[in-house]
Amino acid sequence: MGSVVESTNKEVNGSVAVKNPTVVFVLGGPGSGKGTQCTNIVQHFGYTHLSAGDLLRAEIKSGSENGTMIQNMIKEGKIVPSEVTIKLLQRAMLESGNDKFLIDGFPRNEENRAAFEEVTKIEPAFVLFFDCPEEEMERRLLSRNQGREDDNIETIRKRFKVFLESSLPVIEHYTAREKVRKIDAGRPVEEVFESVKAVFTPKDEKAD
Ligand SMILES: Nc1ncnc2c1ncn2[C@@H]1O[C@H](COP(=O)(O)OP(=O)(O)OP(=O)(O)O)[C@@H](O)[C@H]1O
Ligand SMILES: Nc1ccn([C@@H]2O[C@H](COP(=O)(O)O)[C@@H](O)[C@H]2O)c(=O)n1
């Protein structure tokens, strides 16, 4: 027997989708600490963490027909076409059995944003934006040591350029709609999480 969430899934644009999901987009430059903080949020607030980058890397490993294209885009720090990433996100949302999602590293450009809205009809509850100085992000990425092909100085510089040119406009789009919760991410992990917790804690549960 499926979970309550599965049994109330609905059809959107010809495919099955989670009914009335709560979606928080988690954005910020490369190395700003999105993944690190998402792990903490999952433990405290019961969300499912979906990293667009992780889903794309898993797709390469799975030997999918899109694998080579995705690998080349990631090496160049470029944004994979929305159609591919949205399908991966939709599948992961359904498979999770949950209805609360942190969507990390998406939407990365205007095409991602508009396509997700068009295909899924989902409006994010809010956008968590990790604001971090570039020199700090560079330091973190160069010492991450997870064997990522894009954590080298040449690709890191390309990723910073894509962030400034393509991802910041998405944050501006949501800022204009009062959806952005900006966090100073240049501080130690625990301090950043204190600010994150305040965003996720309902107002009536906050201490005076
Ligand atoms: N507040 C922090 N202070 C110092 N180091 C941090 C902080 N947050 C994360 N890190 C470290 O910085 C590196 C990058 O963090 P993380 O992977 O969470 O960033 P990200 O924004 O998800 O990056 P990407 O977009 O490249 O996937 C990791 O090695 C992590 O342990
Ligand atoms: N919406 C997205 C997200 C990521 N990518 C590609 O993956 C790379 C790594 O992303 P991280 O979030 O794990 O840093 C990124 O540089 C892009 O090449 C994407 O195409 N679309």
mmCIF file of C-alpha atoms and ligand atoms in Angstrom:
data_model
loop_
_atom_site.group_PDB
_atom_site.id
_atom_site.type_symbol
_atom_site.label_atom_id
_atom_site.label_comp_id
_atom_site.label_asym_id
_atom_site.label_seq_id
_atom_site.Cartn_x
_atom_site.Cartn_y
_atom_site.Cartn_z
ATOM 1 C CA MET A 1 0.000 0.000 0.000
ATOM 2 C CA GLY A 2 1.307 3.504 -0.846
ATOM 3 C CA SER A 3 1.759 6.341 1.664
ATOM 4 C CA VAL A 4 -0.871 9.038 2.208
ATOM 5 C CA VAL A 5 1.107 11.364 -0.044
ATOM 6 C CA GLU A 6 1.303 8.812 -2.858
ATOM 7 C CA SER A 7 -2.402 8.036 -2.653
ATOM 8 C CA THR A 8 -3.280 11.716 -3.107
ATOM 9 C CA ASN A 9 -0.929 12.440 -5.999
ATOM 10 C CA LYS A 10 -2.462 14.314 -8.936
ATOM 11 C CA GLU A 11 -1.953 14.606 -12.691
ATOM 12 C CA VAL A 12 -0.201 17.673 -14.106
ATOM 13 C CA ASN A 13 0.597 18.058 -17.814
ATOM 14 C CA GLY A 14 -0.052 14.367 -18.417
ATOM 15 C CA SER A 15 2.178 13.034 -15.638
ATOM 16 C CA VAL A 16 1.590 12.099 -12.003
ATOM 17 C CA ALA A 17 2.795 14.712 -9.499
ATOM 18 C CA VAL A 18 2.764 15.270 -5.733
ATOM 19 C CA LYS A 19 -0.439 17.041 -4.681
ATOM 20 C CA ASN A 20 0.025 20.517 -3.102
ATOM 21 C CA PRO A 21 3.710 20.137 -2.249
ATOM 22 C CA THR A 22 5.585 22.700 -0.140
ATOM 23 C CA VAL A 23 8.668 23.706 -2.101
ATOM 24 C CA VAL A 24 11.555 25.843 -0.879
ATOM 25 C CA PHE A 25 14.170 26.785 -3.476
ATOM 26 C CA VAL A 26 17.674 26.902 -1.976
ATOM 27 C CA LEU A 27 19.949 29.209 -3.937
ATOM 28 C CA GLY A 28 23.391 30.766 -3.548
ATOM 29 C CA GLY A 29 26.739 30.739 -5.285
ATOM 30 C CA PRO A 30 28.852 27.600 -5.701
ATOM 31 C CA GLY A 31 30.286 26.695 -2.284
ATOM 32 C CA SER A 32 28.009 29.043 -0.340
ATOM 33 C CA GLY A 33 26.967 26.067 1.843
ATOM 34 C CA LYS A 34 23.584 25.109 0.371
ATOM 35 C CA GLY A 35 24.094 21.346 0.685
ATOM 36 C CA THR A 36 25.558 21.618 4.187
ATOM 37 C CA GLN A 37 22.625 23.640 5.491
ATOM 38 C CA CYS A 38 20.044 21.464 3.677
ATOM 39 C CA THR A 39 21.350 18.461 5.628
ATOM 40 C CA ASN A 40 20.664 20.364 8.872
ATOM 41 C CA ILE A 41 17.204 21.500 7.733
ATOM 42 C CA VAL A 42 16.230 17.912 6.849
ATOM 43 C CA GLN A 43 17.162 16.750 10.367
ATOM 44 C CA HIS A 44 15.193 19.498 12.104
ATOM 45 C CA PHE A 45 12.222 20.189 9.869
ATOM 46 C CA GLY A 46 11.345 16.975 7.994
ATOM 47 C CA TYR A 47 11.943 18.157 4.451
ATOM 48 C CA THR A 48 13.302 15.996 1.642
ATOM 49 C CA HIS A 49 16.491 17.455 0.165
ATOM 50 C CA LEU A 50 16.724 17.331 -3.621
ATOM 51 C CA SER A 51 19.974 18.695 -5.036
ATOM 52 C CA ALA A 52 19.702 19.343 -8.782
ATOM 53 C CA GLY A 53 23.488 18.920 -9.101
ATOM 54 C CA ASP A 54 23.408 15.559 -7.257
ATOM 55 C CA LEU A 55 20.541 14.334 -9.455
ATOM 56 C CA LEU A 56 22.470 15.308 -12.594
ATOM 57 C CA ARG A 57 25.649 13.592 -11.329
ATOM 58 C CA ALA A 58 23.613 10.433 -10.545
ATOM 59 C CA GLU A 59 22.197 10.557 -14.077
ATOM 60 C CA ILE A 60 25.740 10.519 -15.506
ATOM 61 C CA LYS A 61 26.616 7.500 -13.343
ATOM 62 C CA SER A 62 23.427 5.651 -14.353
ATOM 63 C CA GLY A 63 24.674 5.467 -17.958
ATOM 64 C CA SER A 64 21.649 7.400 -19.281
ATOM 65 C CA GLU A 65 21.589 8.614 -22.878
ATOM 66 C CA ASN A 66 21.963 12.187 -21.559
ATOM 67 C CA GLY A 67 25.011 11.291 -19.457
ATOM 68 C CA THR A 68 27.723 12.562 -21.806
ATOM 69 C CA MET A 69 25.903 15.831 -22.480
ATOM 70 C CA ILE A 70 25.388 16.435 -18.731
ATOM 71 C CA GLN A 71 29.025 15.613 -17.962
ATOM 72 C CA ASN A 72 30.268 18.083 -20.578
ATOM 73 C CA MET A 73 27.950 20.834 -19.292
ATOM 74 C CA ILE A 74 29.081 20.306 -15.683
ATOM 75 C CA LYS A 75 32.766 20.402 -16.686
ATOM 76 C CA GLU A 76 32.123 23.765 -18.331
ATOM 77 C CA GLY A 77 29.962 25.041 -15.454
ATOM 78 C CA LYS A 78 27.045 25.433 -17.877
ATOM 79 C CA ILE A 79 23.362 24.939 -17.088
ATOM 80 C CA VAL A 80 21.798 21.712 -18.382
ATOM 81 C CA PRO A 81 18.533 22.201 -20.351
ATOM 82 C CA SER A 82 15.558 22.516 -18.003
ATOM 83 C CA GLU A 83 13.663 19.629 -19.579
ATOM 84 C CA VAL A 84 16.285 17.166 -18.317
ATOM 85 C CA THR A 85 16.611 18.598 -14.791
ATOM 86 C CA ILE A 86 12.875 19.060 -14.226
ATOM 87 C CA LYS A 87 12.163 15.421 -15.156
ATOM 88 C CA LEU A 88 14.763 14.296 -12.606
ATOM 89 C CA LEU A 89 13.277 16.574 -9.927
ATOM 90 C CA GLN A 90 9.707 15.415 -10.622
ATOM 91 C CA ARG A 91 10.719 11.762 -10.419
ATOM 92 C CA ALA A 92 12.629 12.313 -7.152
ATOM 93 C CA MET A 93 9.684 14.195 -5.624
ATOM 94 C CA LEU A 94 7.317 11.339 -6.410
ATOM 95 C CA GLU A 95 9.720 8.647 -5.211
ATOM 96 C CA SER A 96 10.326 10.437 -1.884
ATOM 97 C CA GLY A 97 6.808 9.841 -0.563
ATOM 98 C CA ASN A 98 7.090 13.260 1.130
ATOM 99 C CA ASP A 99 5.306 16.522 0.310
ATOM 100 C CA LYS A 100 7.909 19.019 1.645
ATOM 101 C CA PHE A 101 10.964 19.676 -0.489
ATOM 102 C CA LEU A 102 14.170 21.676 -0.405
ATOM 103 C CA ILE A 103 15.108 22.081 -4.042
ATOM 104 C CA ASP A 104 18.815 22.927 -3.896
ATOM 105 C CA GLY A 105 20.605 24.586 -6.827
ATOM 106 C CA PHE A 106 17.459 25.091 -8.874
ATOM 107 C CA PRO A 107 16.234 27.245 -10.616
ATOM 108 C CA ARG A 108 19.678 28.294 -11.811
ATOM 109 C CA ASN A 109 18.570 30.550 -14.657
ATOM 110 C CA GLU A 110 15.466 32.163 -16.089
ATOM 111 C CA GLU A 111 14.840 29.162 -18.362
ATOM 112 C CA ASN A 112 14.874 26.785 -15.331
ATOM 113 C CA ARG A 113 12.508 29.066 -13.435
ATOM 114 C CA ALA A 114 9.947 29.624 -16.185
ATOM 115 C CA ALA A 115 9.950 25.979 -17.309
ATOM 116 C CA PHE A 116 9.458 24.645 -13.761
ATOM 117 C CA GLU A 117 6.518 26.999 -13.221
ATOM 118 C CA GLU A 118 4.990 26.061 -16.579
ATOM 119 C CA VAL A 119 5.454 22.286 -16.228
ATOM 120 C CA THR A 120 4.720 21.767 -12.522
ATOM 121 C CA LYS A 121 2.473 24.764 -11.704
ATOM 122 C CA ILE A 122 4.346 24.927 -8.365
ATOM 123 C CA GLU A 123 5.081 28.294 -6.700
ATOM 124 C CA PRO A 124 7.812 28.106 -4.055
ATOM 125 C CA ALA A 125 6.790 28.905 -0.465
ATOM 126 C CA PHE A 126 9.976 30.985 -0.318
ATOM 127 C CA VAL A 127 13.534 31.110 -1.593
ATOM 128 C CA LEU A 128 16.406 30.615 0.823
ATOM 129 C CA PHE A 129 19.387 32.591 -0.488
ATOM 130 C CA PHE A 130 22.849 31.933 0.918
ATOM 131 C CA ASP A 131 24.817 35.107 0.355
ATOM 132 C CA CYS A 132 28.568 34.516 0.611
ATOM 133 C CA PRO A 133 31.652 36.453 -0.542
ATOM 134 C CA GLU A 134 33.287 34.975 -3.633
ATOM 135 C CA GLU A 135 36.749 34.600 -2.011
ATOM 136 C CA GLU A 136 35.178 32.501 0.782
ATOM 137 C CA MET A 137 33.263 30.328 -1.702
ATOM 138 C CA GLU A 138 36.475 29.790 -3.694
ATOM 139 C CA ARG A 139 38.376 28.765 -0.545
ATOM 140 C CA ARG A 140 35.633 26.286 0.400
ATOM 141 C CA LEU A 141 35.399 24.722 -3.057
ATOM 142 C CA LEU A 142 39.157 24.291 -3.389
ATOM 143 C CA SER A 143 39.272 22.415 -0.083
ATOM 144 C CA ARG A 144 36.040 20.389 -0.498
ATOM 145 C CA ASN A 145 37.949 17.236 -1.569
ATOM 146 C CA GLN A 146 34.946 15.269 -2.797
ATOM 147 C CA GLY A 147 36.546 14.474 -6.143
ATOM 148 C CA ARG A 148 34.141 16.665 -8.100
ATOM 149 C CA GLU A 149 35.333 17.312 -11.649
ATOM 150 C CA ASP A 150 34.115 20.913 -11.446
ATOM 151 C CA ASP A 151 35.995 21.817 -8.232
ATOM 152 C CA ASN A 152 39.071 23.110 -10.070
ATOM 153 C CA ILE A 153 39.940 26.791 -10.346
ATOM 154 C CA GLU A 154 39.188 27.022 -14.081
ATOM 155 C CA THR A 155 35.658 25.591 -13.770
ATOM 156 C CA ILE A 156 35.030 27.388 -10.463
ATOM 157 C CA ARG A 157 35.606 30.772 -12.195
ATOM 158 C CA LYS A 158 33.151 29.762 -14.947
ATOM 159 C CA ARG A 159 30.574 28.736 -12.318
ATOM 160 C CA PHE A 160 30.947 32.110 -10.550
ATOM 161 C CA LYS A 161 30.351 33.894 -13.874
ATOM 162 C CA VAL A 162 27.220 31.816 -14.574
ATOM 163 C CA PHE A 163 25.987 32.519 -11.038
ATOM 164 C CA LEU A 164 26.374 36.302 -11.489
ATOM 165 C CA GLU A 165 24.969 36.438 -15.014
ATOM 166 C CA SER A 166 22.199 33.803 -14.896
ATOM 167 C CA SER A 167 21.327 32.862 -11.307
ATOM 168 C CA LEU A 168 21.267 36.297 -9.632
ATOM 169 C CA PRO A 169 18.447 37.443 -11.961
ATOM 170 C CA VAL A 170 16.337 34.541 -10.625
ATOM 171 C CA ILE A 171 16.957 35.757 -7.070
ATOM 172 C CA GLU A 172 15.995 39.274 -8.185
ATOM 173 C CA HIS A 173 12.786 37.890 -9.705
ATOM 174 C CA TYR A 174 11.772 36.396 -6.348
ATOM 175 C CA THR A 175 13.018 39.411 -4.376
ATOM 176 C CA ALA A 176 10.556 41.559 -6.327
ATOM 177 C CA ARG A 177 7.828 39.120 -5.157
ATOM 178 C CA GLU A 178 9.022 39.275 -1.512
ATOM 179 C CA LYS A 179 9.865 35.571 -1.517
ATOM 180 C CA VAL A 180 13.586 35.755 -0.712
ATOM 181 C CA ARG A 181 14.949 35.002 2.768
ATOM 182 C CA LYS A 182 18.587 36.104 2.615
ATOM 183 C CA ILE A 183 21.128 34.513 4.944
ATOM 184 C CA ASP A 184 24.665 35.771 5.605
ATOM 185 C CA ALA A 185 26.463 32.546 4.670
ATOM 186 C CA GLY A 186 30.025 33.764 5.193
ATOM 187 C CA ARG A 187 29.934 32.753 8.882
ATOM 188 C CA PRO A 188 30.677 29.391 10.575
ATOM 189 C CA VAL A 189 28.202 26.558 9.826
ATOM 190 C CA GLU A 190 26.490 26.671 13.258
ATOM 191 C CA GLU A 191 25.939 30.433 13.113
ATOM 192 C CA VAL A 192 24.492 30.195 9.617
ATOM 193 C CA PHE A 193 22.133 27.453 10.800
ATOM 194 C CA GLU A 194 20.865 29.643 13.658
ATOM 195 C CA SER A 195 19.685 32.137 11.027
ATOM 196 C CA VAL A 196 18.242 29.340 8.883
ATOM 197 C CA LYS A 197 16.274 27.937 11.834
ATOM 198 C CA ALA A 198 14.686 31.332 12.411
ATOM 199 C CA VAL A 199 13.360 31.284 8.839
ATOM 200 C CA PHE A 200 11.788 27.814 9.208
ATOM 201 C CA THR A 201 10.368 28.306 12.701
ATOM 202 C CA PRO A 202 6.748 29.513 12.671
ATOM 203 C CA LYS A 203 6.389 33.012 14.205
ATOM 204 C CA ASP A 204 4.162 31.797 17.089
ATOM 205 C CA GLU A 205 6.825 29.226 18.137
ATOM 206 C CA LYS A 206 9.665 31.764 18.358
ATOM 207 C CA ALA A 207 10.863 32.778 21.833
ATOM 208 C CA ASP A 208 10.194 36.449 22.712
HETATM 209 N N1 LIG B 1 29.662 28.024 6.857
HETATM 210 C C1 LIG B 1 30.716 27.318 6.401
HETATM 211 N N2 LIG B 1 31.966 27.611 6.796
HETATM 212 C C2 LIG B 1 33.037 26.914 6.336
HETATM 213 N N3 LIG B 1 32.930 25.873 5.451
HETATM 214 C C3 LIG B 1 31.698 25.539 5.031
HETATM 215 C C4 LIG B 1 30.543 26.241 5.457
HETATM 216 N N4 LIG B 1 29.452 25.685 4.861
HETATM 217 C C5 LIG B 1 29.926 24.703 4.080
HETATM 218 N N5 LIG B 1 31.269 24.603 4.172
HETATM 219 C C6 LIG B 1 32.149 23.684 3.450
HETATM 220 O O1 LIG B 1 32.321 24.268 2.157
HETATM 221 C C7 LIG B 1 32.249 23.270 1.135
HETATM 222 C C8 LIG B 1 31.075 23.606 0.214
HETATM 223 O O2 LIG B 1 29.864 23.468 0.950
HETATM 224 P P1 LIG B 1 28.552 22.879 0.262
HETATM 225 O O3 LIG B 1 28.902 21.656 -0.503
HETATM 226 O O4 LIG B 1 27.516 22.785 1.316
HETATM 227 O O5 LIG B 1 28.223 24.102 -0.728
HETATM 228 P P2 LIG B 1 27.165 24.191 -1.916
HETATM 229 O O6 LIG B 1 26.641 25.575 -1.911
HETATM 230 O O7 LIG B 1 26.172 23.076 -1.811
HETATM 231 O O8 LIG B 1 28.128 23.974 -3.155
HETATM 232 P P3 LIG B 1 27.786 23.563 -4.673
HETATM 233 O O9 LIG B 1 26.815 24.553 -5.205
HETATM 234 O O10 LIG B 1 29.120 23.659 -5.356
HETATM 235 O O11 LIG B 1 27.271 22.157 -4.646
HETATM 236 C C9 LIG B 1 32.113 21.943 1.863
HETATM 237 O O12 LIG B 1 33.396 21.376 1.997
HETATM 238 C C10 LIG B 1 31.549 22.323 3.241
HETATM 239 O O13 LIG B 1 31.934 21.416 4.244
HETATM 240 N N1 LIG B 2 19.749 23.524 -12.004
HETATM 241 C C1 LIG B 2 20.989 23.053 -12.263
HETATM 242 C C2 LIG B 2 21.866 22.700 -11.235
HETATM 243 C C3 LIG B 2 23.130 22.263 -11.547
HETATM 244 N N2 LIG B 2 23.495 22.158 -12.836
HETATM 245 C C4 LIG B 2 24.855 21.700 -13.217
HETATM 246 O O1 LIG B 2 25.477 20.979 -12.168
HETATM 247 C C5 LIG B 2 26.649 21.673 -11.735
HETATM 248 C C6 LIG B 2 26.878 21.450 -10.286
HETATM 249 O O2 LIG B 2 25.784 21.955 -9.540
HETATM 250 P P1 LIG B 2 25.878 22.075 -7.943
HETATM 251 O O3 LIG B 2 24.591 22.703 -7.516
HETATM 252 O O4 LIG B 2 26.035 20.691 -7.405
HETATM 253 O O5 LIG B 2 27.060 22.934 -7.656
HETATM 254 C C7 LIG B 2 26.421 23.129 -12.167
HETATM 255 O O6 LIG B 2 27.618 23.887 -12.293
HETATM 256 C C8 LIG B 2 25.757 22.901 -13.526
HETATM 257 O O7 LIG B 2 26.695 22.530 -14.499
HETATM 258 C C9 LIG B 2 22.621 22.500 -13.843
HETATM 259 O O8 LIG B 2 22.956 22.410 -15.036
HETATM 260 N N3 LIG B 2 21.370 22.928 -13.536
#
